[in-house]
PDB file of C-alpha atoms in Angstrom:
ATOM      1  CA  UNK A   1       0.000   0.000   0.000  1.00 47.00           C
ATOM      2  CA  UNK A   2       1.624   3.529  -0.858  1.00 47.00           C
ATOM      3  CA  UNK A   3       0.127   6.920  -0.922  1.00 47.00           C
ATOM      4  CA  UNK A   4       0.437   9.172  -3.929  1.00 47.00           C
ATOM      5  CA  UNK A   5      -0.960  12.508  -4.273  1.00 47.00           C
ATOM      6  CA  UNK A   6      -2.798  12.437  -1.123  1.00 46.00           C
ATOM      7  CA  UNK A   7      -4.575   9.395  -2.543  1.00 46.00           C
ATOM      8  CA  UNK A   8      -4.038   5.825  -0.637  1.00 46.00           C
ATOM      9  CA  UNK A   9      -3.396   3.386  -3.535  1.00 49.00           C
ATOM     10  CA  UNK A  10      -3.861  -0.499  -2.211  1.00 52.00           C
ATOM     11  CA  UNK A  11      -0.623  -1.410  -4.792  1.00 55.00           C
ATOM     12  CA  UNK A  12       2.497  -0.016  -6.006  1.00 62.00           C
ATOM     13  CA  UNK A  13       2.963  -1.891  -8.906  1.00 75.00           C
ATOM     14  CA  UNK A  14       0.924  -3.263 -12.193  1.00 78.00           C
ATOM     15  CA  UNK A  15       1.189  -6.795 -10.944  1.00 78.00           C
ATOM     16  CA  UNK A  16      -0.282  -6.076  -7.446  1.00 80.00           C
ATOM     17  CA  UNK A  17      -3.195  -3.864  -8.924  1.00 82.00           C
ATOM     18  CA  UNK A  18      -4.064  -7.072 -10.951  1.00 84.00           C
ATOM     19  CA  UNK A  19      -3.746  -9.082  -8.094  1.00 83.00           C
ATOM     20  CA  UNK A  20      -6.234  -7.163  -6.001  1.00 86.00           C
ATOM     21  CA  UNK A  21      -8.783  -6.510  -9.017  1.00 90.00           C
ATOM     22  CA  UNK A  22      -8.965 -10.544  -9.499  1.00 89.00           C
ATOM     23  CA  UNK A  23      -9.348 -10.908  -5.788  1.00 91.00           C
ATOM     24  CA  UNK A  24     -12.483  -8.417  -5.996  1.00 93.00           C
ATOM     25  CA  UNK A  25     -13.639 -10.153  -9.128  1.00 94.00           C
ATOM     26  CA  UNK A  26     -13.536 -13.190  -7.183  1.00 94.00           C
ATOM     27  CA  UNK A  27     -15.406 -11.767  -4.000  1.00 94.00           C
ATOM     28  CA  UNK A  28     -17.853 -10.485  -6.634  1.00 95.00           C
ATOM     29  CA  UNK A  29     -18.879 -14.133  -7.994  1.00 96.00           C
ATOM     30  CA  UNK A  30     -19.354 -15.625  -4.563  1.00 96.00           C
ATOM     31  CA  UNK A  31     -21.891 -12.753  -3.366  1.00 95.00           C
ATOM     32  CA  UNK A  32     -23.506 -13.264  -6.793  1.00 96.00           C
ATOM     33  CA  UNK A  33     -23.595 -16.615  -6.714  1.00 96.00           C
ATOM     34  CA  UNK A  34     -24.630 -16.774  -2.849  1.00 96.00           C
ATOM     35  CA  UNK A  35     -27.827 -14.157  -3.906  1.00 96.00           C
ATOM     36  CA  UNK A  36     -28.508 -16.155  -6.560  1.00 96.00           C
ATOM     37  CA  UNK A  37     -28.835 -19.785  -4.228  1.00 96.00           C
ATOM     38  CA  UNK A  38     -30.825 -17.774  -1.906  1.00 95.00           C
ATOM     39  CA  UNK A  39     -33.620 -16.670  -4.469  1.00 96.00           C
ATOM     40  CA  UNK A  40     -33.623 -19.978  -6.038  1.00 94.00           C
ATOM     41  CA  UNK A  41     -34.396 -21.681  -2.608  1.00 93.00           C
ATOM     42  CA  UNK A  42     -37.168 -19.471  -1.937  1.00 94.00           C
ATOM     43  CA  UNK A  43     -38.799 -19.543  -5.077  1.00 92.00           C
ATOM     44  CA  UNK A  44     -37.787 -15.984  -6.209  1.00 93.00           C
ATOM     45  CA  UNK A  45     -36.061 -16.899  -9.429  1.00 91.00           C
ATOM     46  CA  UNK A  46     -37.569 -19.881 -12.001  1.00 91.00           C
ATOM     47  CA  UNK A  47     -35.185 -23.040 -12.716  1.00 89.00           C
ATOM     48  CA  UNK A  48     -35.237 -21.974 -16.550  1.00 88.00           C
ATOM     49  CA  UNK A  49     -33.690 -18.547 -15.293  1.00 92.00           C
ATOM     50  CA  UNK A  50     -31.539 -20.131 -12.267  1.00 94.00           C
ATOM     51  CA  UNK A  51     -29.730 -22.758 -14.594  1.00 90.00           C
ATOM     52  CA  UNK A  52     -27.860 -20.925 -17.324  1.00 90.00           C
ATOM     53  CA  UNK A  53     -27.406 -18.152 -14.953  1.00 95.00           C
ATOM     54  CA  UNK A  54     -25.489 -20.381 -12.142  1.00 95.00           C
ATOM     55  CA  UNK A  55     -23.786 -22.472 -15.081  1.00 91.00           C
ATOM     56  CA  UNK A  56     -22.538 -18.753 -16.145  1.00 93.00           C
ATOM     57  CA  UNK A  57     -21.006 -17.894 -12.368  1.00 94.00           C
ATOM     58  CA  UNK A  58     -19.527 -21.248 -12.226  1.00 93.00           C
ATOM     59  CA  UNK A  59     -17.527 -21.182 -15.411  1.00 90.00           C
ATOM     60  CA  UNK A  60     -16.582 -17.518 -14.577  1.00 92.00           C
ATOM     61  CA  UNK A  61     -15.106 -18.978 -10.974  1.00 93.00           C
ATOM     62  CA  UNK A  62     -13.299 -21.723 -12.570  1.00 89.00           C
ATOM     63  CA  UNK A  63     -11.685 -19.475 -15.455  1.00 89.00           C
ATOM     64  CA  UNK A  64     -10.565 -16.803 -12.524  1.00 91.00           C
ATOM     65  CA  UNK A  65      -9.421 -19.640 -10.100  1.00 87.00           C
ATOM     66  CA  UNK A  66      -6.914 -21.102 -12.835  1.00 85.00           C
ATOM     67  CA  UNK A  67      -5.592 -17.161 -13.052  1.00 86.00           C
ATOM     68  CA  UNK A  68      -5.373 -17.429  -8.803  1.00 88.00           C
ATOM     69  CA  UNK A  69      -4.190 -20.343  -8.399  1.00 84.00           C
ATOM     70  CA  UNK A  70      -0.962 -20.025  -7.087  1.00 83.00           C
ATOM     71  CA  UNK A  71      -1.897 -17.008  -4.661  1.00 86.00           C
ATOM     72  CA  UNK A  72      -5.270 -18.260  -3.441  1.00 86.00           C
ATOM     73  CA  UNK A  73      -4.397 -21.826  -3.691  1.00 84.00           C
ATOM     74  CA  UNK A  74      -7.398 -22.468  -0.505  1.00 89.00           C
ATOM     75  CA  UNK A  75     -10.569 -20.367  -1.506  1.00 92.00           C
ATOM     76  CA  UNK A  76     -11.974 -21.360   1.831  1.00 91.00           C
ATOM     77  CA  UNK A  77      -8.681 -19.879   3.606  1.00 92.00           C
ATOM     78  CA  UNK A  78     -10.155 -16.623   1.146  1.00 92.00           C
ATOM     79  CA  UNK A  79     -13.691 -16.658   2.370  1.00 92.00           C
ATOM     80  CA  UNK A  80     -12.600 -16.412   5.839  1.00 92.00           C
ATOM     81  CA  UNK A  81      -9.759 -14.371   5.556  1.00 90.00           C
ATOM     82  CA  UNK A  82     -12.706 -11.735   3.915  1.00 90.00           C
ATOM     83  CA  UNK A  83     -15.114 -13.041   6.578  1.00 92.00           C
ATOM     84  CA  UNK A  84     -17.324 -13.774   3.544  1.00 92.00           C
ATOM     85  CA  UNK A  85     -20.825 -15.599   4.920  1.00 93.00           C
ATOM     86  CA  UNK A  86     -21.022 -17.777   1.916  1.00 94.00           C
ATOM     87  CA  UNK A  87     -22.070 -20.803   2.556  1.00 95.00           C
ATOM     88  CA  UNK A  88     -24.374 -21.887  -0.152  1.00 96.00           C
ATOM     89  CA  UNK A  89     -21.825 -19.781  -2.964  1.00 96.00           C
ATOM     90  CA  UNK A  90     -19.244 -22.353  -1.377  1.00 95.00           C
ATOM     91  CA  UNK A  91     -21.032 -25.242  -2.042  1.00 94.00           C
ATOM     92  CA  UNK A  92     -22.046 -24.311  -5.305  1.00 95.00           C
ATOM     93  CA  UNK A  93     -18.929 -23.126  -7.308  1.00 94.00           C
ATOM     94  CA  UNK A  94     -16.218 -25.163  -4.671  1.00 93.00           C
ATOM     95  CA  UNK A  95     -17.216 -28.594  -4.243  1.00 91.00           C
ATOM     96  CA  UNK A  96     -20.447 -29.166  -6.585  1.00 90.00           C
ATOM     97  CA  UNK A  97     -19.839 -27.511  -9.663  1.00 91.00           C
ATOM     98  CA  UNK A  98     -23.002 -27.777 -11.360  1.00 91.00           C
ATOM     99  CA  UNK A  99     -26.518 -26.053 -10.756  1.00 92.00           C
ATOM    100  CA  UNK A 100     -28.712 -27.162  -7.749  1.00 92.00           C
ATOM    101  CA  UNK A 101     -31.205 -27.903 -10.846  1.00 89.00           C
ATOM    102  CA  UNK A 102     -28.618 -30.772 -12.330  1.00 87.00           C
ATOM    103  CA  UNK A 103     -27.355 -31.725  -8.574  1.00 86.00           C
ATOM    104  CA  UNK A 104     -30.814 -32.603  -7.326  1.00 81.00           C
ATOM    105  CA  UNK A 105     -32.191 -33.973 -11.144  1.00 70.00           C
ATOM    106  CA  UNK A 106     -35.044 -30.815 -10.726  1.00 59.00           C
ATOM    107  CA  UNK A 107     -35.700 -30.761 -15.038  1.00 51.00           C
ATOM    108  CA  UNK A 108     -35.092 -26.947 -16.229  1.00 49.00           C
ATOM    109  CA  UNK A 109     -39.358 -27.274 -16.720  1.00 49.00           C
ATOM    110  CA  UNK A 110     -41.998 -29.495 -17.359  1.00 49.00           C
ATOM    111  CA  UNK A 111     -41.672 -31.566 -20.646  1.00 48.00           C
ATOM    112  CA  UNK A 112     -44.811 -34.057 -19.505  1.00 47.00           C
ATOM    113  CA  UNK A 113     -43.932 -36.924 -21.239  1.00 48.00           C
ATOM    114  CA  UNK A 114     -40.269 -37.829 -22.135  1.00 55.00           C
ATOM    115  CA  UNK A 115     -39.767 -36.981 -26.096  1.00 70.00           C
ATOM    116  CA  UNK A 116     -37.780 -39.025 -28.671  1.00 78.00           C
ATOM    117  CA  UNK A 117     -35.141 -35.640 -28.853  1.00 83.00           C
ATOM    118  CA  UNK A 118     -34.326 -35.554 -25.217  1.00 83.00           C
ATOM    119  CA  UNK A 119     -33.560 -39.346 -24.826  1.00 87.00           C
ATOM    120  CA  UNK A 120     -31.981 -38.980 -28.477  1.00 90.00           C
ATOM    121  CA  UNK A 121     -29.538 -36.336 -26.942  1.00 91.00           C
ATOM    122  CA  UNK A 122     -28.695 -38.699 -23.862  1.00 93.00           C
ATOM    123  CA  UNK A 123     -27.803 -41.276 -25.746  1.00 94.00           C
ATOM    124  CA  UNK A 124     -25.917 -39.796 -28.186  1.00 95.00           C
ATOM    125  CA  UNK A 125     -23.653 -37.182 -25.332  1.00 95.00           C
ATOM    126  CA  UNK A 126     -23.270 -40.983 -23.890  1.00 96.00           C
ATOM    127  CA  UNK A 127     -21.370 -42.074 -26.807  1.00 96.00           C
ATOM    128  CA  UNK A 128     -19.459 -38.845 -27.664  1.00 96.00           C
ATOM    129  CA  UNK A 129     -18.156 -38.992 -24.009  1.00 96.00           C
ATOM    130  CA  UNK A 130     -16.918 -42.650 -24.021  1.00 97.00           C
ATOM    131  CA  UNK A 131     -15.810 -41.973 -28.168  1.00 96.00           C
ATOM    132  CA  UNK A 132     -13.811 -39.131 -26.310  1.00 95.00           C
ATOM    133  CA  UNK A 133     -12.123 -41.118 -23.720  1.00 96.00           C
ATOM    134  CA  UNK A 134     -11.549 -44.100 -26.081  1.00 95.00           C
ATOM    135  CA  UNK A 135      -9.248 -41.638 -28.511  1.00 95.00           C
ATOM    136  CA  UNK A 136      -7.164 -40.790 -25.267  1.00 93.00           C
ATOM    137  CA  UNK A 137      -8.691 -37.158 -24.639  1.00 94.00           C
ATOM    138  CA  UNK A 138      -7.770 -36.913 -20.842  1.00 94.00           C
ATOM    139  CA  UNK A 139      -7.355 -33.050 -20.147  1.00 94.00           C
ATOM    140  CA  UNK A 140      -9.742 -32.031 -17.738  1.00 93.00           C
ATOM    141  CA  UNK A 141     -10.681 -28.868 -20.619  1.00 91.00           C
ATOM    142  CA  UNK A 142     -11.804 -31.616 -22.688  1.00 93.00           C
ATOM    143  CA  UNK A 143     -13.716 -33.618 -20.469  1.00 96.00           C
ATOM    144  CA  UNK A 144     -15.661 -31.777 -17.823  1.00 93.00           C
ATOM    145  CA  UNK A 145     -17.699 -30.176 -20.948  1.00 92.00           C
ATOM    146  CA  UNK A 146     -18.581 -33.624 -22.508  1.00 95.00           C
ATOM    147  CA  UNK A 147     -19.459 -34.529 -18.870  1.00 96.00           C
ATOM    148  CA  UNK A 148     -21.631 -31.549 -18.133  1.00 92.00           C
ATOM    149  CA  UNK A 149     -23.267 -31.882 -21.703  1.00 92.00           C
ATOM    150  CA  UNK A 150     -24.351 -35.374 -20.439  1.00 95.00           C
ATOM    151  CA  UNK A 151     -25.405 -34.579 -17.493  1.00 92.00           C
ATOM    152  CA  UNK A 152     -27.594 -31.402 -18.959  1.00 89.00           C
ATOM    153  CA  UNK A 153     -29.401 -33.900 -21.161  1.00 90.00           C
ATOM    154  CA  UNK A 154     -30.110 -36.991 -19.094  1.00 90.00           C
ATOM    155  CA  UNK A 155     -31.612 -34.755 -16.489  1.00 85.00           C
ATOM    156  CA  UNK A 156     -34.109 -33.341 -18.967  1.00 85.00           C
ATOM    157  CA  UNK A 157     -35.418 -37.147 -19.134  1.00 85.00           C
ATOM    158  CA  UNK A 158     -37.655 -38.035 -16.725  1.00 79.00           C
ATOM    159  CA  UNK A 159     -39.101 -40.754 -14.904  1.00 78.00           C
ATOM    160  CA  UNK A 160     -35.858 -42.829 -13.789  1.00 78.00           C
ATOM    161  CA  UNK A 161     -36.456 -45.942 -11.278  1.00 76.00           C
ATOM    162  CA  UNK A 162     -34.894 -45.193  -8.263  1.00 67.00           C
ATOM    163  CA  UNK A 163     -32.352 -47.563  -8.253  1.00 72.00           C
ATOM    164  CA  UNK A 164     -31.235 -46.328 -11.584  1.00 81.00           C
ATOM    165  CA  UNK A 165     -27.095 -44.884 -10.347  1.00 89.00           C
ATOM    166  CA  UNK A 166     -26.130 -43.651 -13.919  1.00 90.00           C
ATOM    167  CA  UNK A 167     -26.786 -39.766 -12.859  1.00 89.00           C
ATOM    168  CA  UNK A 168     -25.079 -40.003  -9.281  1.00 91.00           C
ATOM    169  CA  UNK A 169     -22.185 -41.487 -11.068  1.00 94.00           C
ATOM    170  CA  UNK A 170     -21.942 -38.515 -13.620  1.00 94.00           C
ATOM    171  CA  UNK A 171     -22.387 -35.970 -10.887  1.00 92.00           C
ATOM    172  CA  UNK A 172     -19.744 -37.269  -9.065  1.00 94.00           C
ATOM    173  CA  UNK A 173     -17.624 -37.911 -12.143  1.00 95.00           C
ATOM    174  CA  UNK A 174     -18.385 -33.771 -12.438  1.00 95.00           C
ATOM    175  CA  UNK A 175     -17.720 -32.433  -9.109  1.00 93.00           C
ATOM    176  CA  UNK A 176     -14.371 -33.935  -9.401  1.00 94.00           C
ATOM    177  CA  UNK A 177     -12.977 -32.790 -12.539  1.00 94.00           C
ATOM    178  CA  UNK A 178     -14.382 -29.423 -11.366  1.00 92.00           C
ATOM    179  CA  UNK A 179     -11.513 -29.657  -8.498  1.00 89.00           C
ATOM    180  CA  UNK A 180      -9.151 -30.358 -11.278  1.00 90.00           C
ATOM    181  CA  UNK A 181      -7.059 -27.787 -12.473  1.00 87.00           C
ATOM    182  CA  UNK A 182      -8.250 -27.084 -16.525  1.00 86.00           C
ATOM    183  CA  UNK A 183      -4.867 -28.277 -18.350  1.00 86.00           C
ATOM    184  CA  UNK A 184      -4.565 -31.737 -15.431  1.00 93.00           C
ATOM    185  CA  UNK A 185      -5.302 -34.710 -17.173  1.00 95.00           C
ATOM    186  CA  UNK A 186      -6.605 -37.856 -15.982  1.00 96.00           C
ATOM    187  CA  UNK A 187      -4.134 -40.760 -15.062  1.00 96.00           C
ATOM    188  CA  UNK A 188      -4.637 -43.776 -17.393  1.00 95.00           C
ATOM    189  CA  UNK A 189      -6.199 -45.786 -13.909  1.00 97.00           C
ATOM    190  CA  UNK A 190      -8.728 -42.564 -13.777  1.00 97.00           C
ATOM    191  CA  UNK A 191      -9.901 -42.524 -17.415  1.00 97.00           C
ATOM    192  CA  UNK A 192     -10.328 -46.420 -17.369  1.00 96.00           C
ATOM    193  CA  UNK A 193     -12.461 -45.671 -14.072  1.00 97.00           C
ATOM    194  CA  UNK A 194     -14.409 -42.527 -15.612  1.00 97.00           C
ATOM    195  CA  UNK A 195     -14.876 -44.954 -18.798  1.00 97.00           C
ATOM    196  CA  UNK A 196     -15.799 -48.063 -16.930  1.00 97.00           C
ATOM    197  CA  UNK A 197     -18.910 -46.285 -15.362  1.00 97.00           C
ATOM    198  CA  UNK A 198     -20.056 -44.283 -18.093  1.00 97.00           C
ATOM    199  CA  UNK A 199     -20.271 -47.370 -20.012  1.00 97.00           C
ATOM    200  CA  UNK A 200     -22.311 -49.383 -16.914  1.00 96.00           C
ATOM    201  CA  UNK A 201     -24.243 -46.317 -16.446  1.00 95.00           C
ATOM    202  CA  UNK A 202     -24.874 -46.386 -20.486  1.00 95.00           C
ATOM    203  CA  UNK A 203     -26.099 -49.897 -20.545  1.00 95.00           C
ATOM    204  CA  UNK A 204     -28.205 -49.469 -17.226  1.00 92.00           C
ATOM    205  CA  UNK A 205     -30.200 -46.074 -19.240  1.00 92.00           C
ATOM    206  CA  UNK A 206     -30.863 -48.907 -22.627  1.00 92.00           C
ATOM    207  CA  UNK A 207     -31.863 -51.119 -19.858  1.00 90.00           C
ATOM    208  CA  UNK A 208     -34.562 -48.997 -18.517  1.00 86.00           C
ATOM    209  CA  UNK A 209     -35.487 -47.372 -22.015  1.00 83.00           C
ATOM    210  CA  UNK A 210     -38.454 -48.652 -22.335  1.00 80.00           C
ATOM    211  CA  UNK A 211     -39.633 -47.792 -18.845  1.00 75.00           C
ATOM    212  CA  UNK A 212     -38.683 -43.948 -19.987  1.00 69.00           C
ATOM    213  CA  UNK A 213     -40.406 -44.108 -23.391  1.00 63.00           C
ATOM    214  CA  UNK A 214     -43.593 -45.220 -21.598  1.00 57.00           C
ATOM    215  CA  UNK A 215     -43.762 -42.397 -19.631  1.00 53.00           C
TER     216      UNK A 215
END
């Protein structure tokens, strides 16, 4: 901090100045995203607004956090240190890393009955995933958006059994490639793994196909 002009400047230098605009950028998403949580839970905002707008905040935290890495390696360390009340902001864009509308399998709206399109695009993000995998594509970048593609359209399909694990098994697939740095890439044991249940989960959707149509 230095003083110039009678003014109190919070940096001295270009690098600094940077520093503390990305840290206010960053404070800025979690209040956003912590407003936005709130309304949702009490009905103030619609899941067709809620979804693309928390899918927006989420990508902007994990584009910043790759810039802040190195000097705000714990963003929990952050929230404190800025005594930001955050808890649901936290949840959200640190460990989940998808919209409560995708976590919780709440469709965007309505649909009624399941159409030929949406189980058309489940099946087909299914196999572009696995494809994806299968030619060695192991970079986080690459994956997460195949992931949350897949998860986007097999939660716009409705009436899964409850024993059907396919979804929980993407989700968690998602939250931890969101905790992944973009440019890490899976080991060869972890893409085996990732392809392994995307496969299972694949056969267990043909399985209960039918079941879906008829609803």
């Amino acid at each position: 901090m230095s003083e110039e002009g009678g003014v109190v400047l919070l940096s001295s230098s270009k690098k600094e100045r940077e520093a503390y605009e990305n840290y206010a950028d960053l404070y800025a998403i979690f209040k956003t995203t912590e407003k936005l949580e709130r309304a949702y839970v009490r009905d103030a905002v619609s899941s067709k607004d809620y979804e693309p707008a928390c899918q927006r905040l989420i990508g902007q935290y994990k584009t910043l956090w790759e810039t802040l890495r190195d000097t705000v390696p714990d963003v929990q360390q952050f929230l404190s240190h800025y005594n930001m009340q955050c808890p649901m902001a936290a949840k959200r864009l640190i460990h989940s890393g998808m919209p409560a509308t995708l976590e919780h399998g709440k469709p965007r709206y309505s649909q009624g009955s399941n159409s030929a399109v949406s189980i058309a695009n489940s099946v087909q993000a299914f196999i572009t995933t696995m494809d994806s995998l299968k030619l060695n594509m192991a970079a986080v970048d690459q994956i997460y958006p195949l992931m949350s593609d897949l998860l986007t359209n097999i939660n716009k399909v409705e009436g899964f059994p409850a024993e059907f694990q396919g979804k929980e098994k993407v989700k968690i697939w998602i939250s931890k490639l969101h905790s992944m740095p973009a440019s890490q890439e899976l080991t060869e044991s972890e893409s085996r793994q990732l392809l392994f249940d995307l496969e299972s989960s694949y056969n267990e959707f043909m399985s209960v196909l039918p079941q879906l149509q008829g609803s």
